[in-house]
Amino acid sequence: MDDLEALEAEARASLAEAGDEAAVDAWRVAWLGRRGRLTTVLRGVRDLPPEVRPRVGAGANRLKAALEDAGDEHRTRLLASAADAESIDVSLPGRNPPLGSLHPITLTRRLLERTFRDMGFDVVEGPDVELEEYNFDRLRIPAGHPARDMWDTIWVAGDDDGPRQLLRTHTSPMQIRYLERREPPIRVIVPGACYRYEATDATHEWMLTQIEGLVIDENLSFAHLKGTLEAFVRRMFGADIETRFRCDYFPFVEPGAELGVRWQGDWLEVLGCGMVHPEIIEDAGLDPERYTGFAFGMGVERVAMLRYGVRDIRHFYRNDVRFLRQFEGRR
Ligand code: PHE
């Protein structure tokens, strides 16, 4: 046991002299390696007389653990003091740290929000996890209605533990939520993420960003819808942009339409829209003879693809820095 103590003192003294990481490694090999001093001692324990063997064996094992800890601590101390030694010259000019940049969808969403704000719209947000009631039923899409097939749905809770919930498949439930709380005149947009249980390809993602629009006032007609959306598209894509409205069906508007823009010789749909269904106005406690309005919903990824010439929607959420860096410094 005295030999062990002497050995420990020697080992610690030699560790104290290790001035860098490589020296700590060498020390570890010399003492704790396969042929190290302490390892040799441990191996010799079995040749000791049986009455002292357990005590010396335990002592040697304890010493081994203590030296391993001491080696680790010494290394940590060396690294810390090396970091301290890198002195800071406060007179040097600053360096720009590599900050990230805004995501192309954030850039596009902000531009869309600015454009609508300039046109007098408020901006609000709603919940991503939505009740079935708002996402479907109160938008005139009851269970079993064929229109439910338009939105493949990711359910998150329900049945036994209360009302059914889902990741909203569109931002339209916010039409209902906003009407519950506000009185006309209403002029609002709702940007936000939507989710669909969907196989992905170049034009479909399972997560997308929508901007919902809702306008309610007295005496609004389809002409106001057309005028507003055409003004919007001209602000976004330039005064010369060609547009077209075509019939489309959404259960919560009547009539419903889609707005397309002429893009590189093709027609591209940018949004769905229509006159808010009178039943929805009535459910909100308003007189549908007096109040009318229109709603629209557009895909932000779609607009970003147009703006930046991105051919595959899946690029947006792959987080490949080679893609994302192309938007550095853009607005
Ligand atoms: N919510 C519809 C969709 O996701 C778009 C839409 C919004 C259509 C508002 C009409 C009015 O496809």
Short mmCIF file of C-alpha atoms and ligand atoms in Angstrom, two decimals:
data_model
loop_
_atom_site.label_atom_id
_atom_site.label_comp_id
_atom_site.label_asym_id
_atom_site.label_seq_id
_atom_site.Cartn_x
_atom_site.Cartn_y
_atom_site.Cartn_z
CA MET A 1 0.00 0.00 0.00
CA ASP A 2 2.93 2.33 0.67
CA ASP A 3 4.25 1.52 -2.79
CA LEU A 4 0.88 2.55 -4.24
CA GLU A 5 1.05 5.90 -2.46
CA ALA A 6 4.56 6.53 -3.73
CA LEU A 7 3.41 5.55 -7.22
CA GLU A 8 0.51 7.98 -7.06
CA ALA A 9 2.76 10.85 -5.96
CA GLU A 10 5.12 10.12 -8.83
CA ALA A 11 2.32 9.87 -11.37
CA ARG A 12 0.76 13.16 -10.28
CA ALA A 13 4.11 14.93 -10.32
CA SER A 14 4.76 13.75 -13.85
CA LEU A 15 1.27 14.77 -14.97
CA ALA A 16 1.83 18.28 -13.58
CA GLU A 17 4.69 18.65 -16.02
CA ALA A 18 2.59 17.82 -19.07
CA GLY A 19 2.35 21.20 -20.83
CA ASP A 20 0.10 20.35 -23.76
CA GLU A 21 -2.45 17.81 -24.94
CA ALA A 22 0.14 15.57 -26.60
CA ALA A 23 2.09 15.41 -23.33
CA VAL A 24 -1.08 14.39 -21.47
CA ASP A 25 -1.59 11.61 -24.04
CA ALA A 26 1.98 10.42 -23.58
CA TRP A 27 1.56 10.48 -19.80
CA ARG A 28 -1.60 8.40 -20.08
CA VAL A 29 0.19 5.79 -22.20
CA ALA A 30 3.12 5.68 -19.76
CA TRP A 31 0.93 5.17 -16.70
CA LEU A 32 -2.40 3.76 -17.78
CA GLY A 33 -1.62 2.21 -21.17
CA ARG A 34 -1.41 -1.51 -21.80
CA ARG A 35 2.24 -1.55 -20.74
CA GLY A 36 1.91 1.42 -18.38
CA ARG A 37 3.38 1.50 -14.88
CA LEU A 38 0.08 1.20 -13.02
CA THR A 39 -1.23 -1.46 -15.40
CA THR A 40 1.85 -3.56 -14.65
CA VAL A 41 1.22 -3.16 -10.92
CA LEU A 42 -2.39 -4.22 -11.34
CA ARG A 43 -1.33 -7.26 -13.28
CA GLY A 44 1.12 -8.16 -10.43
CA VAL A 45 -1.67 -8.19 -7.82
CA ARG A 46 -2.56 -11.81 -8.62
CA ASP A 47 0.95 -12.91 -7.50
CA LEU A 48 0.48 -11.42 -4.02
CA PRO A 49 -0.33 -13.60 -0.99
CA PRO A 50 -4.11 -14.19 -0.81
CA GLU A 51 -4.56 -12.33 2.51
CA VAL A 52 -3.40 -8.95 1.09
CA ARG A 53 -4.57 -9.46 -2.47
CA PRO A 54 -8.09 -7.94 -2.10
CA ARG A 55 -6.91 -4.85 -0.26
CA VAL A 56 -4.07 -4.04 -2.63
CA GLY A 57 -6.23 -4.89 -5.65
CA ALA A 58 -8.95 -2.49 -4.54
CA GLY A 59 -6.38 0.21 -3.76
CA ALA A 60 -4.76 -0.16 -7.18
CA ASN A 61 -8.13 0.03 -8.96
CA ARG A 62 -9.07 3.13 -7.02
CA LEU A 63 -5.72 4.69 -7.95
CA LYS A 64 -6.33 3.85 -11.62
CA ALA A 65 -9.67 5.65 -11.57
CA ALA A 66 -8.15 8.61 -9.71
CA LEU A 67 -5.35 8.95 -12.26
CA GLU A 68 -7.79 8.75 -15.18
CA ASP A 69 -9.79 11.62 -13.66
CA ALA A 70 -6.64 13.59 -12.97
CA GLY A 71 -5.56 13.19 -16.61
CA ASP A 72 -8.95 14.43 -17.88
CA GLU A 73 -8.98 17.40 -15.53
CA HIS A 74 -5.46 18.37 -16.51
CA ARG A 75 -6.39 18.28 -20.20
CA THR A 76 -9.46 20.44 -19.59
CA ARG A 77 -7.39 22.96 -17.65
CA LEU A 78 -4.81 23.12 -20.44
CA LEU A 79 -7.50 23.75 -23.07
CA ALA A 80 -9.13 26.45 -20.96
CA SER A 81 -5.90 28.34 -20.36
CA ALA A 82 -5.00 28.08 -24.05
CA ALA A 83 -8.31 29.81 -24.84
CA ASP A 84 -7.55 32.54 -22.27
CA ALA A 85 -4.15 33.08 -23.78
CA GLU A 86 -5.67 34.15 -27.11
CA SER A 87 -5.72 37.75 -26.09
CA ILE A 88 -8.26 40.16 -27.51
CA ASP A 89 -7.02 43.30 -29.21
CA VAL A 90 -9.96 45.67 -28.80
CA SER A 91 -8.42 48.19 -31.19
CA LEU A 92 -8.81 45.84 -34.19
CA PRO A 93 -11.64 46.60 -36.63
CA GLY A 94 -14.75 44.40 -36.20
CA ARG A 95 -15.43 41.34 -38.28
CA ASN A 96 -18.91 40.51 -39.58
CA PRO A 97 -20.02 37.18 -38.13
CA PRO A 98 -21.64 34.86 -40.68
CA LEU A 99 -25.26 35.72 -39.92
CA GLY A 100 -28.01 33.79 -41.64
CA SER A 101 -30.29 35.41 -44.18
CA LEU A 102 -34.03 35.50 -44.61
CA HIS A 103 -35.68 32.46 -46.16
CA PRO A 104 -37.18 33.06 -49.63
CA ILE A 105 -40.65 32.24 -48.28
CA THR A 106 -40.21 34.79 -45.49
CA LEU A 107 -39.09 37.38 -48.05
CA THR A 108 -42.09 36.66 -50.28
CA ARG A 109 -44.53 36.57 -47.38
CA ARG A 110 -43.27 39.96 -46.17
CA LEU A 111 -43.59 41.45 -49.63
CA LEU A 112 -47.16 40.14 -49.90
CA GLU A 113 -47.99 41.51 -46.45
CA ARG A 114 -46.52 44.92 -47.34
CA THR A 115 -48.49 44.98 -50.57
CA PHE A 116 -51.79 44.23 -48.81
CA ARG A 117 -51.02 46.64 -45.96
CA ASP A 118 -50.49 49.38 -48.53
CA MET A 119 -53.95 48.53 -49.85
CA GLY A 120 -55.47 49.01 -46.39
CA PHE A 121 -55.58 45.43 -45.07
CA ASP A 122 -54.91 44.42 -41.47
CA VAL A 123 -52.68 41.40 -40.84
CA VAL A 124 -53.55 38.73 -38.25
CA GLU A 125 -52.51 35.15 -37.59
CA GLY A 126 -54.40 32.09 -36.40
CA PRO A 127 -53.67 28.66 -34.92
CA ASP A 128 -51.91 25.94 -36.94
CA VAL A 129 -53.69 23.25 -34.92
CA GLU A 130 -57.35 23.79 -35.70
CA LEU A 131 -60.68 22.29 -34.73
CA GLU A 132 -62.44 20.17 -37.33
CA GLU A 133 -65.41 22.48 -36.85
CA TYR A 134 -63.57 25.56 -38.11
CA ASN A 135 -61.46 23.89 -40.77
CA PHE A 136 -64.47 22.14 -42.30
CA ASP A 137 -67.99 22.21 -40.81
CA ARG A 138 -68.45 25.95 -40.39
CA LEU A 139 -66.99 26.48 -43.85
CA ARG A 140 -69.93 24.42 -45.13
CA ILE A 141 -67.90 21.22 -45.52
CA PRO A 142 -69.69 18.74 -43.21
CA ALA A 143 -68.40 15.21 -42.59
CA GLY A 144 -69.07 13.09 -45.65
CA HIS A 145 -69.22 16.10 -47.98
CA PRO A 146 -67.28 15.28 -51.16
CA ALA A 147 -65.39 18.59 -50.86
CA ARG A 148 -63.50 17.15 -47.90
CA ASP A 149 -61.52 15.19 -50.47
CA MET A 150 -60.08 18.50 -51.71
CA TRP A 151 -57.94 18.62 -48.57
CA ASP A 152 -56.03 15.52 -47.52
CA THR A 153 -55.88 15.93 -43.80
CA ILE A 154 -53.40 15.32 -40.99
CA TRP A 155 -55.44 14.61 -37.86
CA VAL A 156 -53.74 15.18 -34.54
CA ALA A 157 -56.32 14.38 -31.84
CA GLY A 158 -59.95 13.67 -31.22
CA ASP A 159 -62.68 11.08 -30.86
CA ASP A 160 -62.41 9.89 -27.25
CA ASP A 161 -60.51 12.87 -25.91
CA GLY A 162 -62.77 15.65 -27.11
CA PRO A 163 -63.42 17.46 -30.39
CA ARG A 164 -61.39 16.41 -33.39
CA GLN A 165 -58.34 18.49 -34.21
CA LEU A 166 -56.08 18.67 -37.24
CA LEU A 167 -53.25 20.63 -38.76
CA ARG A 168 -55.25 23.21 -40.70
CA THR A 169 -55.42 22.35 -44.38
CA HIS A 170 -55.97 25.99 -45.35
CA THR A 171 -56.13 29.42 -43.70
CA SER A 172 -59.87 29.77 -44.44
CA PRO A 173 -60.95 28.76 -40.87
CA MET A 174 -59.68 32.20 -39.87
CA GLN A 175 -62.54 33.72 -41.89
CA ILE A 176 -64.88 32.24 -39.29
CA ARG A 177 -62.72 33.09 -36.29
CA TYR A 178 -62.31 36.69 -37.45
CA LEU A 179 -66.03 37.11 -38.12
CA GLU A 180 -66.73 35.87 -34.59
CA ARG A 181 -64.77 38.75 -33.09
CA ARG A 182 -64.98 41.68 -35.48
CA GLU A 183 -67.67 43.83 -36.95
CA PRO A 184 -67.67 45.04 -40.55
CA PRO A 185 -66.07 46.82 -42.25
CA ILE A 186 -63.53 43.99 -42.37
CA ARG A 187 -60.41 44.05 -44.51
CA VAL A 188 -57.84 41.55 -43.30
CA ILE A 189 -55.24 39.07 -44.50
CA VAL A 190 -54.08 35.99 -42.60
CA PRO A 191 -50.70 34.53 -43.51
CA GLY A 192 -49.73 31.14 -42.12
CA ALA A 193 -48.61 27.55 -42.59
CA CYS A 194 -51.02 24.85 -43.77
CA TYR A 195 -50.54 21.11 -43.89
CA ARG A 196 -51.78 18.36 -46.12
CA TYR A 197 -51.42 14.61 -46.06
CA GLU A 198 -49.96 14.52 -49.50
CA ALA A 199 -47.36 12.82 -51.67
CA THR A 200 -44.81 15.48 -52.63
CA ASP A 201 -43.66 16.37 -56.11
CA ALA A 202 -42.30 19.43 -57.93
CA THR A 203 -45.49 21.43 -57.32
CA HIS A 204 -46.84 19.85 -54.10
CA GLU A 205 -45.47 19.98 -50.59
CA TRP A 206 -47.11 18.59 -47.48
CA MET A 207 -46.51 21.93 -45.78
CA LEU A 208 -47.28 25.20 -47.51
CA THR A 209 -47.82 28.84 -46.67
CA GLN A 210 -51.10 30.54 -47.50
CA ILE A 211 -52.36 34.06 -47.33
CA GLU A 212 -56.07 34.29 -46.71
CA GLY A 213 -57.95 37.46 -47.45
CA LEU A 214 -61.37 38.53 -46.14
CA VAL A 215 -63.28 41.69 -46.99
CA ILE A 216 -66.81 42.32 -45.63
CA ASP A 217 -68.82 45.51 -45.91
CA GLU A 218 -72.10 46.86 -47.17
CA ASN A 219 -72.79 46.62 -50.89
CA LEU A 220 -69.70 44.73 -52.00
CA SER A 221 -69.99 42.90 -55.31
CA PHE A 222 -67.91 40.65 -57.51
CA ALA A 223 -66.62 43.82 -59.17
CA HIS A 224 -64.90 44.76 -55.90
CA LEU A 225 -63.32 41.31 -55.75
CA LYS A 226 -62.02 41.63 -59.30
CA GLY A 227 -60.82 45.18 -58.86
CA THR A 228 -59.02 44.47 -55.60
CA LEU A 229 -57.29 41.32 -56.78
CA GLU A 230 -56.29 42.80 -60.12
CA ALA A 231 -54.82 45.82 -58.35
CA PHE A 232 -52.94 43.47 -56.07
CA VAL A 233 -51.54 41.40 -58.94
CA ARG A 234 -50.39 44.54 -60.78
CA ARG A 235 -48.59 45.77 -57.67
CA MET A 236 -46.91 42.38 -57.27
CA PHE A 237 -46.03 41.49 -60.85
CA GLY A 238 -46.11 44.79 -62.72
CA ALA A 239 -48.71 46.86 -64.55
CA ASP A 240 -48.54 44.80 -67.76
CA ILE A 241 -49.46 41.48 -66.19
CA GLU A 242 -52.30 39.66 -67.94
CA THR A 243 -54.92 38.08 -65.67
CA ARG A 244 -57.93 35.86 -66.04
CA PHE A 245 -60.74 34.73 -63.75
CA ARG A 246 -62.25 31.29 -64.21
CA CYS A 247 -65.05 29.50 -62.39
CA ASP A 248 -63.95 27.34 -59.50
CA TYR A 249 -65.74 25.69 -56.60
CA PHE A 250 -65.17 26.16 -52.88
CA PRO A 251 -68.10 25.38 -50.56
CA PHE A 252 -67.64 28.59 -48.55
CA VAL A 253 -67.93 31.01 -51.48
CA GLU A 254 -70.61 31.59 -54.09
CA PRO A 255 -69.69 32.16 -56.82
CA GLY A 256 -66.14 30.82 -56.61
CA ALA A 257 -63.29 31.56 -58.97
CA GLU A 258 -59.59 31.12 -59.54
CA LEU A 259 -57.30 33.90 -60.62
CA GLY A 260 -54.57 33.09 -63.12
CA VAL A 261 -51.73 35.21 -64.41
CA ARG A 262 -49.95 34.90 -67.75
CA TRP A 263 -46.43 33.69 -67.05
CA GLN A 264 -43.87 32.78 -69.73
CA GLY A 265 -46.56 31.94 -72.25
CA ASP A 266 -48.58 29.87 -69.76
CA TRP A 267 -51.50 30.55 -67.42
CA LEU A 268 -50.61 30.05 -63.79
CA GLU A 269 -53.21 29.95 -61.02
CA VAL A 270 -52.18 32.12 -58.12
CA LEU A 271 -55.24 32.06 -55.92
CA GLY A 272 -58.74 30.79 -55.21
CA CYS A 273 -61.42 33.34 -54.39
CA GLY A 274 -65.13 34.10 -54.36
CA MET A 275 -68.00 35.93 -52.73
CA VAL A 276 -68.38 34.85 -49.09
CA HIS A 277 -71.37 32.48 -48.90
CA PRO A 278 -74.45 34.22 -47.42
CA GLU A 279 -74.88 31.37 -44.91
CA ILE A 280 -71.45 32.19 -43.48
CA ILE A 281 -72.41 35.85 -43.15
CA GLU A 282 -75.65 34.82 -41.46
CA ASP A 283 -73.88 32.37 -39.09
CA ALA A 284 -71.71 35.29 -38.01
CA GLY A 285 -74.86 37.12 -36.87
CA LEU A 286 -74.88 39.57 -39.77
CA ASP A 287 -77.70 40.32 -42.18
CA PRO A 288 -76.67 38.86 -45.56
CA GLU A 289 -79.01 41.27 -47.32
CA ARG A 290 -76.96 44.13 -45.98
CA TYR A 291 -73.47 42.70 -45.68
CA THR A 292 -71.58 40.98 -48.46
CA GLY A 293 -67.93 40.42 -49.15
CA PHE A 294 -65.26 38.35 -50.75
CA ALA A 295 -62.46 36.04 -49.70
CA PHE A 296 -59.34 34.71 -51.34
CA GLY A 297 -56.51 32.33 -50.56
CA MET A 298 -53.14 32.14 -52.24
CA GLY A 299 -50.08 29.94 -51.99
CA VAL A 300 -46.95 31.86 -51.00
CA GLU A 301 -44.64 29.14 -52.36
CA ARG A 302 -46.34 29.50 -55.72
CA VAL A 303 -45.66 33.24 -55.74
CA ALA A 304 -42.06 32.70 -54.61
CA MET A 305 -41.52 30.17 -57.42
CA LEU A 306 -42.69 32.81 -59.90
CA ARG A 307 -40.61 35.57 -58.39
CA TYR A 308 -37.35 33.66 -58.14
CA GLY A 309 -37.75 31.19 -60.99
CA VAL A 310 -37.66 28.17 -58.65
CA ARG A 311 -38.80 25.09 -60.55
CA ASP A 312 -39.29 22.62 -57.69
CA ILE A 313 -41.28 23.54 -54.56
CA ARG A 314 -39.37 20.96 -52.54
CA HIS A 315 -36.24 23.15 -52.59
CA PHE A 316 -37.85 25.50 -50.08
CA TYR A 317 -37.86 23.11 -47.12
CA ARG A 318 -34.82 21.00 -47.85
CA ASN A 319 -32.57 23.48 -46.06
CA ASP A 320 -29.74 23.00 -48.51
CA VAL A 321 -27.48 26.01 -47.87
CA ARG A 322 -26.45 26.11 -51.54
CA PHE A 323 -30.09 26.93 -52.34
CA LEU A 324 -30.66 29.25 -49.38
CA ARG A 325 -27.48 31.28 -49.96
CA GLN A 326 -28.82 32.45 -53.30
CA PHE A 327 -31.28 34.65 -51.41
CA GLU A 328 -28.67 36.39 -49.25
CA GLY A 329 -29.10 40.12 -49.34
CA ARG A 330 -32.40 39.95 -51.23
CA ARG A 331 -35.50 41.73 -50.16
N1 PHE B 1 -58.97 27.80 -48.90
C1 PHE B 1 -58.90 27.55 -50.32
C2 PHE B 1 -57.79 26.53 -50.59
O1 PHE B 1 -57.05 26.20 -49.73
C3 PHE B 1 -58.63 28.82 -51.09
C4 PHE B 1 -59.74 29.83 -51.00
C5 PHE B 1 -59.74 30.77 -50.00
C6 PHE B 1 -60.77 29.83 -51.92
C7 PHE B 1 -60.77 31.73 -49.91
C8 PHE B 1 -61.77 30.76 -51.86
C9 PHE B 1 -61.77 31.70 -50.87
O2 PHE B 1 -57.67 26.02 -51.67
#
